[in-house]
Amino acid sequence: MSETHDEDAAPVPGEAQPGGPEPAERLHRLQRRLAEFAAARGWQPYHTPKNLAVALSVEAAELVEIFQWLTPEQSAKVMEKPESAHRVADEVADVLAYLLQFCEVLGVDVLDALAAKIERNELRFPVADTPTPNRHSSE
């Protein structure tokens, strides 16, 4: 896009943005920008749930590819190198962009969906349970 959107500029991680929009509002603005970007280019016919899910999967795979052959120790330090940090940030942005577009098309409020999922997981995995090393939330 040729327009500048200072209100959507990257914030400093962990730092509040004085006078800036709330995170939920900022997310909504970015989601609208993505929809407007696609509309301006006539891409809506291609932004079906199936196509967006596939694109999301491809972008997630590109993120995985960065870490594919790294040791756990190397993967923990990936953001220390500017080149790999830039690649990770780009792929994270791609994954989020396709996820937001997918949610837009299907009418899913991503923040409500995440909050509901966290609540279900808190009930499913109460703190009183002693975690076992081989048990994960995907089980």
mmCIF file of N, CA and C in Angstrom:
data_model
loop_
_atom_site.group_PDB
_atom_site.id
_atom_site.type_symbol
_atom_site.label_atom_id
_atom_site.label_comp_id
_atom_site.label_asym_id
_atom_site.label_seq_id
_atom_site.Cartn_x
_atom_site.Cartn_y
_atom_site.Cartn_z
ATOM 1 N N MET A 1 0.839 -1.171 0.000
ATOM 2 C CA MET A 1 0.000 0.000 0.000
ATOM 3 C C MET A 1 0.879 1.227 0.000
ATOM 4 N N SER A 2 0.448 2.223 -0.684
ATOM 5 C CA SER A 2 1.256 3.427 -0.754
ATOM 6 C C SER A 2 0.996 4.364 0.417
ATOM 7 N N GLU A 3 -0.124 4.191 1.094
ATOM 8 C CA GLU A 3 -0.444 5.049 2.237
ATOM 9 C C GLU A 3 0.425 4.660 3.423
ATOM 10 N N THR A 4 0.672 5.618 4.304
ATOM 11 C CA THR A 4 1.360 5.282 5.543
ATOM 12 C C THR A 4 0.325 5.202 6.648
ATOM 13 N N HIS A 5 0.530 4.283 7.526
ATOM 14 C CA HIS A 5 -0.382 4.059 8.642
ATOM 15 C C HIS A 5 0.451 4.021 9.912
ATOM 16 N N ASP A 6 0.833 5.180 10.416
ATOM 17 C CA ASP A 6 1.682 5.246 11.588
ATOM 18 C C ASP A 6 1.057 4.562 12.796
ATOM 19 N N GLU A 7 -0.268 4.596 12.892
ATOM 20 C CA GLU A 7 -0.910 3.971 14.043
ATOM 21 C C GLU A 7 -0.746 2.463 14.033
ATOM 22 N N ASP A 8 -0.361 1.893 12.878
ATOM 23 C CA ASP A 8 -0.154 0.457 12.783
ATOM 24 C C ASP A 8 1.324 0.104 12.729
ATOM 25 N N ALA A 9 2.206 1.078 12.995
ATOM 26 C CA ALA A 9 3.639 0.817 12.989
ATOM 27 C C ALA A 9 3.967 -0.166 14.106
ATOM 28 N N ALA A 10 5.045 -0.899 13.934
ATOM 29 C CA ALA A 10 5.428 -1.915 14.911
ATOM 30 C C ALA A 10 5.768 -1.269 16.246
ATOM 31 N N PRO A 11 5.126 -1.713 17.324
ATOM 32 C CA PRO A 11 5.439 -1.175 18.645
ATOM 33 C C PRO A 11 6.699 -1.825 19.196
ATOM 34 N N VAL A 12 7.249 -1.223 20.234
ATOM 35 C CA VAL A 12 8.353 -1.843 20.938
ATOM 36 C C VAL A 12 7.759 -2.978 21.755
ATOM 37 N N PRO A 13 8.292 -4.223 21.604
ATOM 38 C CA PRO A 13 7.724 -5.356 22.333
ATOM 39 C C PRO A 13 7.660 -5.093 23.832
ATOM 40 N N GLY A 14 6.496 -5.393 24.416
ATOM 41 C CA GLY A 14 6.292 -5.263 25.841
ATOM 42 C C GLY A 14 6.097 -3.848 26.340
ATOM 43 N N GLU A 15 6.081 -2.875 25.442
ATOM 44 C CA GLU A 15 5.946 -1.479 25.849
ATOM 45 C C GLU A 15 4.573 -0.955 25.457
ATOM 46 N N ALA A 16 3.906 -0.299 26.396
ATOM 47 C CA ALA A 16 2.599 0.294 26.106
ATOM 48 C C ALA A 16 2.770 1.430 25.109
ATOM 49 N N GLN A 17 1.781 1.634 24.292
ATOM 50 C CA GLN A 17 1.822 2.695 23.294
ATOM 51 C C GLN A 17 0.936 3.840 23.767
ATOM 52 N N PRO A 18 1.522 4.881 24.371
ATOM 53 C CA PRO A 18 0.715 5.982 24.891
ATOM 54 C C PRO A 18 -0.055 6.669 23.773
ATOM 55 N N GLY A 19 -1.330 6.852 24.009
ATOM 56 C CA GLY A 19 -2.171 7.541 23.043
ATOM 57 C C GLY A 19 -2.503 6.706 21.818
ATOM 58 N N GLY A 20 -1.960 5.525 21.737
ATOM 59 C CA GLY A 20 -2.205 4.656 20.584
ATOM 60 C C GLY A 20 -3.448 3.815 20.796
ATOM 61 N N PRO A 21 -3.882 3.139 19.727
ATOM 62 C CA PRO A 21 -5.071 2.305 19.853
ATOM 63 C C PRO A 21 -4.803 1.090 20.744
ATOM 64 N N GLU A 22 -5.851 0.603 21.353
ATOM 65 C CA GLU A 22 -5.756 -0.619 22.145
ATOM 66 C C GLU A 22 -5.355 -1.762 21.221
ATOM 67 N N PRO A 23 -4.700 -2.804 21.755
ATOM 68 C CA PRO A 23 -4.269 -3.912 20.899
ATOM 69 C C PRO A 23 -5.399 -4.535 20.070
ATOM 70 N N ALA A 24 -6.587 -4.698 20.645
ATOM 71 C CA ALA A 24 -7.695 -5.283 19.891
ATOM 72 C C ALA A 24 -8.107 -4.375 18.735
ATOM 73 N N GLU A 25 -8.108 -3.077 18.982
ATOM 74 C CA GLU A 25 -8.449 -2.128 17.925
ATOM 75 C C GLU A 25 -7.385 -2.132 16.846
ATOM 76 N N ARG A 26 -6.145 -2.204 17.258
ATOM 77 C CA ARG A 26 -5.038 -2.245 16.291
ATOM 78 C C ARG A 26 -5.122 -3.498 15.421
ATOM 79 N N LEU A 27 -5.435 -4.613 16.052
ATOM 80 C CA LEU A 27 -5.582 -5.865 15.301
ATOM 81 C C LEU A 27 -6.718 -5.747 14.289
ATOM 82 N N HIS A 28 -7.826 -5.157 14.715
ATOM 83 C CA HIS A 28 -8.965 -4.971 13.823
ATOM 84 C C HIS A 28 -8.590 -4.073 12.645
ATOM 85 N N ARG A 29 -7.851 -2.997 12.915
ATOM 86 C CA ARG A 29 -7.419 -2.091 11.831
ATOM 87 C C ARG A 29 -6.540 -2.822 10.824
ATOM 88 N N LEU A 30 -5.622 -3.621 11.331
ATOM 89 C CA LEU A 30 -4.751 -4.381 10.434
ATOM 90 C C LEU A 30 -5.553 -5.384 9.606
ATOM 91 N N GLN A 31 -6.541 -5.998 10.239
ATOM 92 C CA GLN A 31 -7.408 -6.940 9.529
ATOM 93 C C GLN A 31 -8.172 -6.227 8.418
ATOM 94 N N ARG A 32 -8.669 -5.031 8.711
ATOM 95 C CA ARG A 32 -9.368 -4.236 7.688
ATOM 96 C C ARG A 32 -8.418 -3.842 6.555
ATOM 97 N N ARG A 33 -7.185 -3.462 6.909
ATOM 98 C CA ARG A 33 -6.192 -3.109 5.875
ATOM 99 C C ARG A 33 -5.930 -4.290 4.953
ATOM 100 N N LEU A 34 -5.836 -5.479 5.513
ATOM 101 C CA LEU A 34 -5.629 -6.676 4.686
ATOM 102 C C LEU A 34 -6.811 -6.882 3.744
ATOM 103 N N ALA A 35 -8.027 -6.717 4.264
ATOM 104 C CA ALA A 35 -9.225 -6.874 3.426
ATOM 105 C C ALA A 35 -9.254 -5.825 2.328
ATOM 106 N N GLU A 36 -8.914 -4.596 2.671
ATOM 107 C CA GLU A 36 -8.889 -3.518 1.676
ATOM 108 C C GLU A 36 -7.798 -3.753 0.631
ATOM 109 N N PHE A 37 -6.661 -4.244 1.063
ATOM 110 C CA PHE A 37 -5.556 -4.553 0.160
ATOM 111 C C PHE A 37 -5.994 -5.585 -0.874
ATOM 112 N N ALA A 38 -6.638 -6.653 -0.408
ATOM 113 C CA ALA A 38 -7.118 -7.710 -1.314
ATOM 114 C C ALA A 38 -8.224 -7.186 -2.227
ATOM 115 N N ALA A 39 -9.142 -6.403 -1.683
ATOM 116 C CA ALA A 39 -10.255 -5.863 -2.477
ATOM 117 C C ALA A 39 -9.748 -4.945 -3.580
ATOM 118 N N ALA A 40 -8.771 -4.108 -3.267
ATOM 119 C CA ALA A 40 -8.238 -3.170 -4.252
ATOM 120 C C ALA A 40 -7.595 -3.892 -5.435
ATOM 121 N N ARG A 41 -7.184 -5.118 -5.226
ATOM 122 C CA ARG A 41 -6.536 -5.894 -6.271
ATOM 123 C C ARG A 41 -7.454 -6.947 -6.881
ATOM 124 N N GLY A 42 -8.697 -6.971 -6.420
ATOM 125 C CA GLY A 42 -9.662 -7.927 -6.957
ATOM 126 C C GLY A 42 -9.370 -9.370 -6.581
ATOM 127 N N TRP A 43 -8.776 -9.569 -5.426
ATOM 128 C CA TRP A 43 -8.391 -10.910 -5.010
ATOM 129 C C TRP A 43 -9.479 -11.659 -4.246
ATOM 130 N N GLN A 44 -10.602 -11.020 -3.918
ATOM 131 C CA GLN A 44 -11.623 -11.691 -3.101
ATOM 132 C C GLN A 44 -12.071 -13.040 -3.665
ATOM 133 N N PRO A 45 -12.237 -13.190 -5.002
ATOM 134 C CA PRO A 45 -12.664 -14.512 -5.489
ATOM 135 C C PRO A 45 -11.701 -15.641 -5.115
ATOM 136 N N TYR A 46 -10.440 -15.296 -4.887
ATOM 137 C CA TYR A 46 -9.440 -16.308 -4.544
ATOM 138 C C TYR A 46 -9.312 -16.513 -3.040
ATOM 139 N N HIS A 47 -9.887 -15.594 -2.269
ATOM 140 C CA HIS A 47 -9.776 -15.681 -0.814
ATOM 141 C C HIS A 47 -10.929 -16.483 -0.228
ATOM 142 N N THR A 48 -10.991 -17.742 -0.640
ATOM 143 C CA THR A 48 -11.979 -18.673 -0.098
ATOM 144 C C THR A 48 -11.404 -19.286 1.176
ATOM 145 N N PRO A 49 -12.252 -19.823 2.045
ATOM 146 C CA PRO A 49 -11.711 -20.465 3.246
ATOM 147 C C PRO A 49 -10.659 -21.534 2.919
ATOM 148 N N LYS A 50 -10.926 -22.345 1.901
ATOM 149 C CA LYS A 50 -9.967 -23.392 1.536
ATOM 150 C C LYS A 50 -8.636 -22.792 1.098
ATOM 151 N N ASN A 51 -8.675 -21.824 0.201
ATOM 152 C CA ASN A 51 -7.430 -21.226 -0.299
ATOM 153 C C ASN A 51 -6.651 -20.526 0.802
ATOM 154 N N LEU A 52 -7.358 -19.843 1.688
ATOM 155 C CA LEU A 52 -6.679 -19.148 2.780
ATOM 156 C C LEU A 52 -6.096 -20.141 3.786
ATOM 157 N N ALA A 53 -6.797 -21.244 4.039
ATOM 158 C CA ALA A 53 -6.266 -22.277 4.935
ATOM 159 C C ALA A 53 -5.005 -22.904 4.342
ATOM 160 N N VAL A 54 -5.024 -23.148 3.043
ATOM 161 C CA VAL A 54 -3.841 -23.703 2.381
ATOM 162 C C VAL A 54 -2.686 -22.712 2.445
ATOM 163 N N ALA A 55 -2.952 -21.441 2.138
ATOM 164 C CA ALA A 55 -1.903 -20.418 2.180
ATOM 165 C C ALA A 55 -1.337 -20.277 3.595
ATOM 166 N N LEU A 56 -2.199 -20.347 4.602
ATOM 167 C CA LEU A 56 -1.767 -20.285 5.994
ATOM 168 C C LEU A 56 -0.834 -21.452 6.307
ATOM 169 N N SER A 57 -1.189 -22.625 5.851
ATOM 170 C CA SER A 57 -0.366 -23.807 6.073
ATOM 171 C C SER A 57 1.000 -23.672 5.396
ATOM 172 N N VAL A 58 1.012 -23.156 4.184
ATOM 173 C CA VAL A 58 2.270 -22.956 3.449
ATOM 174 C C VAL A 58 3.162 -21.969 4.193
ATOM 175 N N GLU A 59 2.588 -20.871 4.652
ATOM 176 C CA GLU A 59 3.385 -19.872 5.375
ATOM 177 C C GLU A 59 3.890 -20.420 6.702
ATOM 178 N N ALA A 60 3.075 -21.223 7.390
ATOM 179 C CA ALA A 60 3.525 -21.849 8.633
ATOM 180 C C ALA A 60 4.681 -22.806 8.345
ATOM 181 N N ALA A 61 4.608 -23.520 7.226
ATOM 182 C CA ALA A 61 5.699 -24.420 6.836
ATOM 183 C C ALA A 61 6.972 -23.634 6.547
ATOM 184 N N GLU A 62 6.834 -22.449 5.966
ATOM 185 C CA GLU A 62 8.014 -21.623 5.716
ATOM 186 C C GLU A 62 8.646 -21.158 7.027
ATOM 187 N N LEU A 63 7.835 -20.929 8.038
ATOM 188 C CA LEU A 63 8.355 -20.593 9.366
ATOM 189 C C LEU A 63 9.088 -21.807 9.953
ATOM 190 N N VAL A 64 8.486 -22.969 9.833
ATOM 191 C CA VAL A 64 9.112 -24.193 10.330
ATOM 192 C C VAL A 64 10.449 -24.440 9.638
ATOM 193 N N GLU A 65 10.502 -24.154 8.349
ATOM 194 C CA GLU A 65 11.718 -24.395 7.570
ATOM 195 C C GLU A 65 12.933 -23.663 8.166
ATOM 196 N N ILE A 66 12.724 -22.498 8.711
ATOM 197 C CA ILE A 66 13.822 -21.732 9.319
ATOM 198 C C ILE A 66 14.460 -22.525 10.453
ATOM 199 N N PHE A 67 13.657 -23.278 11.178
ATOM 200 C CA PHE A 67 14.112 -24.012 12.359
ATOM 201 C C PHE A 67 14.429 -25.482 12.088
ATOM 202 N N GLN A 68 14.155 -25.934 10.889
ATOM 203 C CA GLN A 68 14.189 -27.364 10.557
ATOM 204 C C GLN A 68 15.434 -28.104 11.040
ATOM 205 N N TRP A 69 16.589 -27.606 10.793
ATOM 206 C CA TRP A 69 17.810 -28.342 11.120
ATOM 207 C C TRP A 69 18.584 -27.715 12.274
ATOM 208 N N LEU A 70 17.954 -26.827 13.005
ATOM 209 C CA LEU A 70 18.617 -26.206 14.149
ATOM 210 C C LEU A 70 18.492 -27.089 15.380
ATOM 211 N N THR A 71 19.492 -27.012 16.229
ATOM 212 C CA THR A 71 19.389 -27.674 17.527
ATOM 213 C C THR A 71 18.453 -26.840 18.392
ATOM 214 N N PRO A 72 17.956 -27.391 19.487
ATOM 215 C CA PRO A 72 17.125 -26.572 20.392
ATOM 216 C C PRO A 72 17.858 -25.315 20.863
ATOM 217 N N GLU A 73 19.145 -25.431 21.105
ATOM 218 C CA GLU A 73 19.923 -24.285 21.559
ATOM 219 C C GLU A 73 20.026 -23.220 20.460
ATOM 220 N N GLN A 74 20.267 -23.656 19.218
ATOM 221 C CA GLN A 74 20.347 -22.713 18.101
ATOM 222 C C GLN A 74 19.001 -22.041 17.864
ATOM 223 N N SER A 75 17.927 -22.810 17.977
ATOM 224 C CA SER A 75 16.596 -22.238 17.732
ATOM 225 C C SER A 75 16.245 -21.183 18.768
ATOM 226 N N ALA A 76 16.738 -21.341 19.993
ATOM 227 C CA ALA A 76 16.469 -20.364 21.045
ATOM 228 C C ALA A 76 17.190 -19.047 20.792
ATOM 229 N N LYS A 77 18.220 -19.081 19.936
ATOM 230 C CA LYS A 77 19.020 -17.883 19.665
ATOM 231 C C LYS A 77 18.756 -17.294 18.288
ATOM 232 N N VAL A 78 17.730 -17.773 17.601
ATOM 233 C CA VAL A 78 17.498 -17.362 16.213
ATOM 234 C C VAL A 78 17.254 -15.862 16.064
ATOM 235 N N MET A 79 16.708 -15.217 17.076
ATOM 236 C CA MET A 79 16.426 -13.784 16.985
ATOM 237 C C MET A 79 17.649 -12.913 17.271
ATOM 238 N N GLU A 80 18.755 -13.530 17.650
ATOM 239 C CA GLU A 80 19.978 -12.774 17.923
ATOM 240 C C GLU A 80 20.695 -12.359 16.640
ATOM 241 N N LYS A 81 20.459 -13.061 15.552
ATOM 242 C CA LYS A 81 21.097 -12.748 14.276
ATOM 243 C C LYS A 81 20.120 -11.960 13.415
ATOM 244 N N PRO A 82 20.498 -10.762 12.969
ATOM 245 C CA PRO A 82 19.571 -9.920 12.203
ATOM 246 C C PRO A 82 18.950 -10.610 10.986
ATOM 247 N N GLU A 83 19.732 -11.390 10.246
ATOM 248 C CA GLU A 83 19.195 -12.044 9.048
ATOM 249 C C GLU A 83 18.107 -13.061 9.393
ATOM 250 N N SER A 84 18.379 -13.917 10.372
ATOM 251 C CA SER A 84 17.369 -14.914 10.732
ATOM 252 C C SER A 84 16.200 -14.260 11.474
ATOM 253 N N ALA A 85 16.477 -13.230 12.268
ATOM 254 C CA ALA A 85 15.394 -12.533 12.964
ATOM 255 C C ALA A 85 14.433 -11.910 11.959
ATOM 256 N N HIS A 86 14.970 -11.329 10.906
ATOM 257 C CA HIS A 86 14.139 -10.734 9.852
ATOM 258 C C HIS A 86 13.299 -11.806 9.154
ATOM 259 N N ARG A 87 13.891 -12.946 8.860
ATOM 260 C CA ARG A 87 13.152 -14.035 8.207
ATOM 261 C C ARG A 87 12.015 -14.533 9.102
ATOM 262 N N VAL A 88 12.308 -14.708 10.391
ATOM 263 C CA VAL A 88 11.278 -15.168 11.329
ATOM 264 C C VAL A 88 10.145 -14.153 11.395
ATOM 265 N N ALA A 89 10.476 -12.881 11.549
ATOM 266 C CA ALA A 89 9.448 -11.839 11.638
ATOM 267 C C ALA A 89 8.595 -11.796 10.372
ATOM 268 N N ASP A 90 9.221 -11.933 9.215
ATOM 269 C CA ASP A 90 8.467 -11.938 7.958
ATOM 270 C C ASP A 90 7.496 -13.118 7.884
ATOM 271 N N GLU A 91 7.968 -14.294 8.261
ATOM 272 C CA GLU A 91 7.095 -15.472 8.199
ATOM 273 C C GLU A 91 5.984 -15.403 9.241
ATOM 274 N N VAL A 92 6.290 -14.885 10.422
ATOM 275 C CA VAL A 92 5.245 -14.688 11.436
ATOM 276 C C VAL A 92 4.184 -13.732 10.897
ATOM 277 N N ALA A 93 4.626 -12.660 10.244
ATOM 278 C CA ALA A 93 3.682 -11.700 9.660
ATOM 279 C C ALA A 93 2.825 -12.367 8.589
ATOM 280 N N ASP A 94 3.437 -13.204 7.758
ATOM 281 C CA ASP A 94 2.673 -13.908 6.719
ATOM 282 C C ASP A 94 1.633 -14.840 7.333
ATOM 283 N N VAL A 95 2.038 -15.584 8.356
ATOM 284 C CA VAL A 95 1.103 -16.503 9.029
ATOM 285 C C VAL A 95 -0.060 -15.718 9.628
ATOM 286 N N LEU A 96 0.257 -14.636 10.328
ATOM 287 C CA LEU A 96 -0.794 -13.831 10.948
ATOM 288 C C LEU A 96 -1.695 -13.195 9.897
ATOM 289 N N ALA A 97 -1.106 -12.714 8.810
ATOM 290 C CA ALA A 97 -1.912 -12.090 7.751
ATOM 291 C C ALA A 97 -2.924 -13.081 7.186
ATOM 292 N N TYR A 98 -2.479 -14.285 6.868
ATOM 293 C CA TYR A 98 -3.419 -15.270 6.329
ATOM 294 C C TYR A 98 -4.431 -15.721 7.384
ATOM 295 N N LEU A 99 -4.014 -15.833 8.637
ATOM 296 C CA LEU A 99 -4.967 -16.197 9.690
ATOM 297 C C LEU A 99 -6.045 -15.127 9.838
ATOM 298 N N LEU A 100 -5.639 -13.859 9.837
ATOM 299 C CA LEU A 100 -6.613 -12.773 9.961
ATOM 300 C C LEU A 100 -7.555 -12.724 8.759
ATOM 301 N N GLN A 101 -7.029 -12.958 7.567
ATOM 302 C CA GLN A 101 -7.880 -12.977 6.374
ATOM 303 C C GLN A 101 -8.852 -14.157 6.419
ATOM 304 N N PHE A 102 -8.370 -15.302 6.872
ATOM 305 C CA PHE A 102 -9.209 -16.493 7.023
ATOM 306 C C PHE A 102 -10.358 -16.196 7.995
ATOM 307 N N CYS A 103 -10.014 -15.594 9.129
ATOM 308 C CA CYS A 103 -11.033 -15.249 10.131
ATOM 309 C C CYS A 103 -12.018 -14.220 9.589
ATOM 310 N N GLU A 104 -11.528 -13.256 8.828
ATOM 311 C CA GLU A 104 -12.389 -12.233 8.226
ATOM 312 C C GLU A 104 -13.428 -12.882 7.307
ATOM 313 N N VAL A 105 -12.978 -13.785 6.459
ATOM 314 C CA VAL A 105 -13.865 -14.439 5.483
ATOM 315 C C VAL A 105 -14.924 -15.291 6.181
ATOM 316 N N LEU A 106 -14.533 -15.958 7.269
ATOM 317 C CA LEU A 106 -15.476 -16.847 7.965
ATOM 318 C C LEU A 106 -16.228 -16.168 9.108
ATOM 319 N N GLY A 107 -15.884 -14.923 9.413
ATOM 320 C CA GLY A 107 -16.569 -14.225 10.498
ATOM 321 C C GLY A 107 -16.159 -14.690 11.876
ATOM 322 N N VAL A 108 -14.929 -15.165 12.011
ATOM 323 C CA VAL A 108 -14.414 -15.601 13.312
ATOM 324 C C VAL A 108 -13.708 -14.422 13.970
ATOM 325 N N ASP A 109 -14.093 -14.092 15.190
ATOM 326 C CA ASP A 109 -13.371 -13.078 15.954
ATOM 327 C C ASP A 109 -12.177 -13.792 16.588
ATOM 328 N N VAL A 110 -11.001 -13.509 16.072
ATOM 329 C CA VAL A 110 -9.800 -14.240 16.474
ATOM 330 C C VAL A 110 -9.507 -14.091 17.965
ATOM 331 N N LEU A 111 -9.728 -12.919 18.527
ATOM 332 C CA LEU A 111 -9.456 -12.731 19.952
ATOM 333 C C LEU A 111 -10.474 -13.457 20.822
ATOM 334 N N ASP A 112 -11.747 -13.442 20.425
ATOM 335 C CA ASP A 112 -12.764 -14.202 21.161
ATOM 336 C C ASP A 112 -12.488 -15.694 21.074
ATOM 337 N N ALA A 113 -12.097 -16.165 19.894
ATOM 338 C CA ALA A 113 -11.801 -17.587 19.711
ATOM 339 C C ALA A 113 -10.627 -18.005 20.587
ATOM 340 N N LEU A 114 -9.601 -17.168 20.636
ATOM 341 C CA LEU A 114 -8.433 -17.483 21.463
ATOM 342 C C LEU A 114 -8.795 -17.477 22.943
ATOM 343 N N ALA A 115 -9.557 -16.486 23.382
ATOM 344 C CA ALA A 115 -9.959 -16.417 24.790
ATOM 345 C C ALA A 115 -10.777 -17.644 25.181
ATOM 346 N N ALA A 116 -11.686 -18.064 24.311
ATOM 347 C CA ALA A 116 -12.512 -19.244 24.589
ATOM 348 C C ALA A 116 -11.651 -20.505 24.653
ATOM 349 N N LYS A 117 -10.673 -20.604 23.773
ATOM 350 C CA LYS A 117 -9.792 -21.777 23.758
ATOM 351 C C LYS A 117 -8.943 -21.830 25.020
ATOM 352 N N ILE A 118 -8.428 -20.683 25.456
ATOM 353 C CA ILE A 118 -7.642 -20.651 26.691
ATOM 354 C C ILE A 118 -8.503 -21.086 27.872
ATOM 355 N N GLU A 119 -9.747 -20.599 27.924
ATOM 356 C CA GLU A 119 -10.650 -20.990 29.012
ATOM 357 C C GLU A 119 -10.904 -22.492 29.015
ATOM 358 N N ARG A 120 -11.133 -23.069 27.823
ATOM 359 C CA ARG A 120 -11.336 -24.520 27.747
ATOM 360 C C ARG A 120 -10.085 -25.268 28.214
ATOM 361 N N ASN A 121 -8.909 -24.783 27.821
ATOM 362 C CA ASN A 121 -7.670 -25.444 28.229
ATOM 363 C C ASN A 121 -7.423 -25.316 29.729
ATOM 364 N N GLU A 122 -7.815 -24.183 30.322
ATOM 365 C CA GLU A 122 -7.670 -24.029 31.771
ATOM 366 C C GLU A 122 -8.537 -25.038 32.513
ATOM 367 N N LEU A 123 -9.712 -25.333 31.974
ATOM 368 C CA LEU A 123 -10.567 -26.348 32.586
ATOM 369 C C LEU A 123 -10.032 -27.754 32.326
ATOM 370 N N ARG A 124 -9.520 -27.957 31.136
ATOM 371 C CA ARG A 124 -9.019 -29.279 30.743
ATOM 372 C C ARG A 124 -7.723 -29.643 31.454
ATOM 373 N N PHE A 125 -6.894 -28.644 31.715
ATOM 374 C CA PHE A 125 -5.594 -28.864 32.344
ATOM 375 C C PHE A 125 -5.456 -27.990 33.579
ATOM 376 N N PRO A 126 -6.176 -28.318 34.649
ATOM 377 C CA PRO A 126 -6.120 -27.482 35.859
ATOM 378 C C PRO A 126 -4.715 -27.490 36.473
ATOM 379 N N VAL A 127 -4.393 -26.413 37.171
ATOM 380 C CA VAL A 127 -3.082 -26.254 37.787
ATOM 381 C C VAL A 127 -2.819 -27.354 38.803
ATOM 382 N N ALA A 128 -3.844 -27.839 39.487
ATOM 383 C CA ALA A 128 -3.690 -28.861 40.514
ATOM 384 C C ALA A 128 -3.117 -30.151 39.938
ATOM 385 N N ASP A 129 -3.338 -30.398 38.641
ATOM 386 C CA ASP A 129 -2.763 -31.587 38.019
ATOM 387 C C ASP A 129 -1.251 -31.463 37.997
ATOM 388 N N THR A 130 -0.595 -32.538 38.370
ATOM 389 C CA THR A 130 0.853 -32.557 38.260
ATOM 390 C C THR A 130 1.187 -32.901 36.818
ATOM 391 N N PRO A 131 1.825 -31.970 36.126
ATOM 392 C CA PRO A 131 2.137 -32.251 34.728
ATOM 393 C C PRO A 131 3.122 -33.404 34.597
ATOM 394 N N THR A 132 2.860 -34.237 33.637
ATOM 395 C CA THR A 132 3.795 -35.313 33.345
ATOM 396 C C THR A 132 4.603 -34.909 32.124
ATOM 397 N N PRO A 133 5.860 -35.261 32.081
ATOM 398 C CA PRO A 133 6.729 -34.819 30.992
ATOM 399 C C PRO A 133 6.239 -35.236 29.607
ATOM 400 N N ASN A 134 5.481 -36.296 29.512
ATOM 401 C CA ASN A 134 5.064 -36.797 28.205
ATOM 402 C C ASN A 134 3.653 -36.393 27.827
ATOM 403 N N ARG A 135 3.012 -35.530 28.614
ATOM 404 C CA ARG A 135 1.627 -35.127 28.326
ATOM 405 C C ARG A 135 1.637 -33.703 27.796
ATOM 406 N N HIS A 136 0.981 -33.508 26.704
ATOM 407 C CA HIS A 136 0.918 -32.175 26.079
ATOM 408 C C HIS A 136 -0.531 -31.854 25.758
ATOM 409 N N SER A 137 -0.821 -30.590 25.549
ATOM 410 C CA SER A 137 -2.193 -30.164 25.289
ATOM 411 C C SER A 137 -2.764 -30.757 24.005
ATOM 412 N N SER A 138 -1.913 -31.274 23.132
ATOM 413 C CA SER A 138 -2.419 -31.851 21.886
ATOM 414 C C SER A 138 -2.936 -33.277 22.105
ATOM 415 N N GLU A 139 -2.733 -33.814 23.288
ATOM 416 C CA GLU A 139 -3.194 -35.187 23.564
ATOM 417 C C GLU A 139 -4.596 -35.203 24.089
#
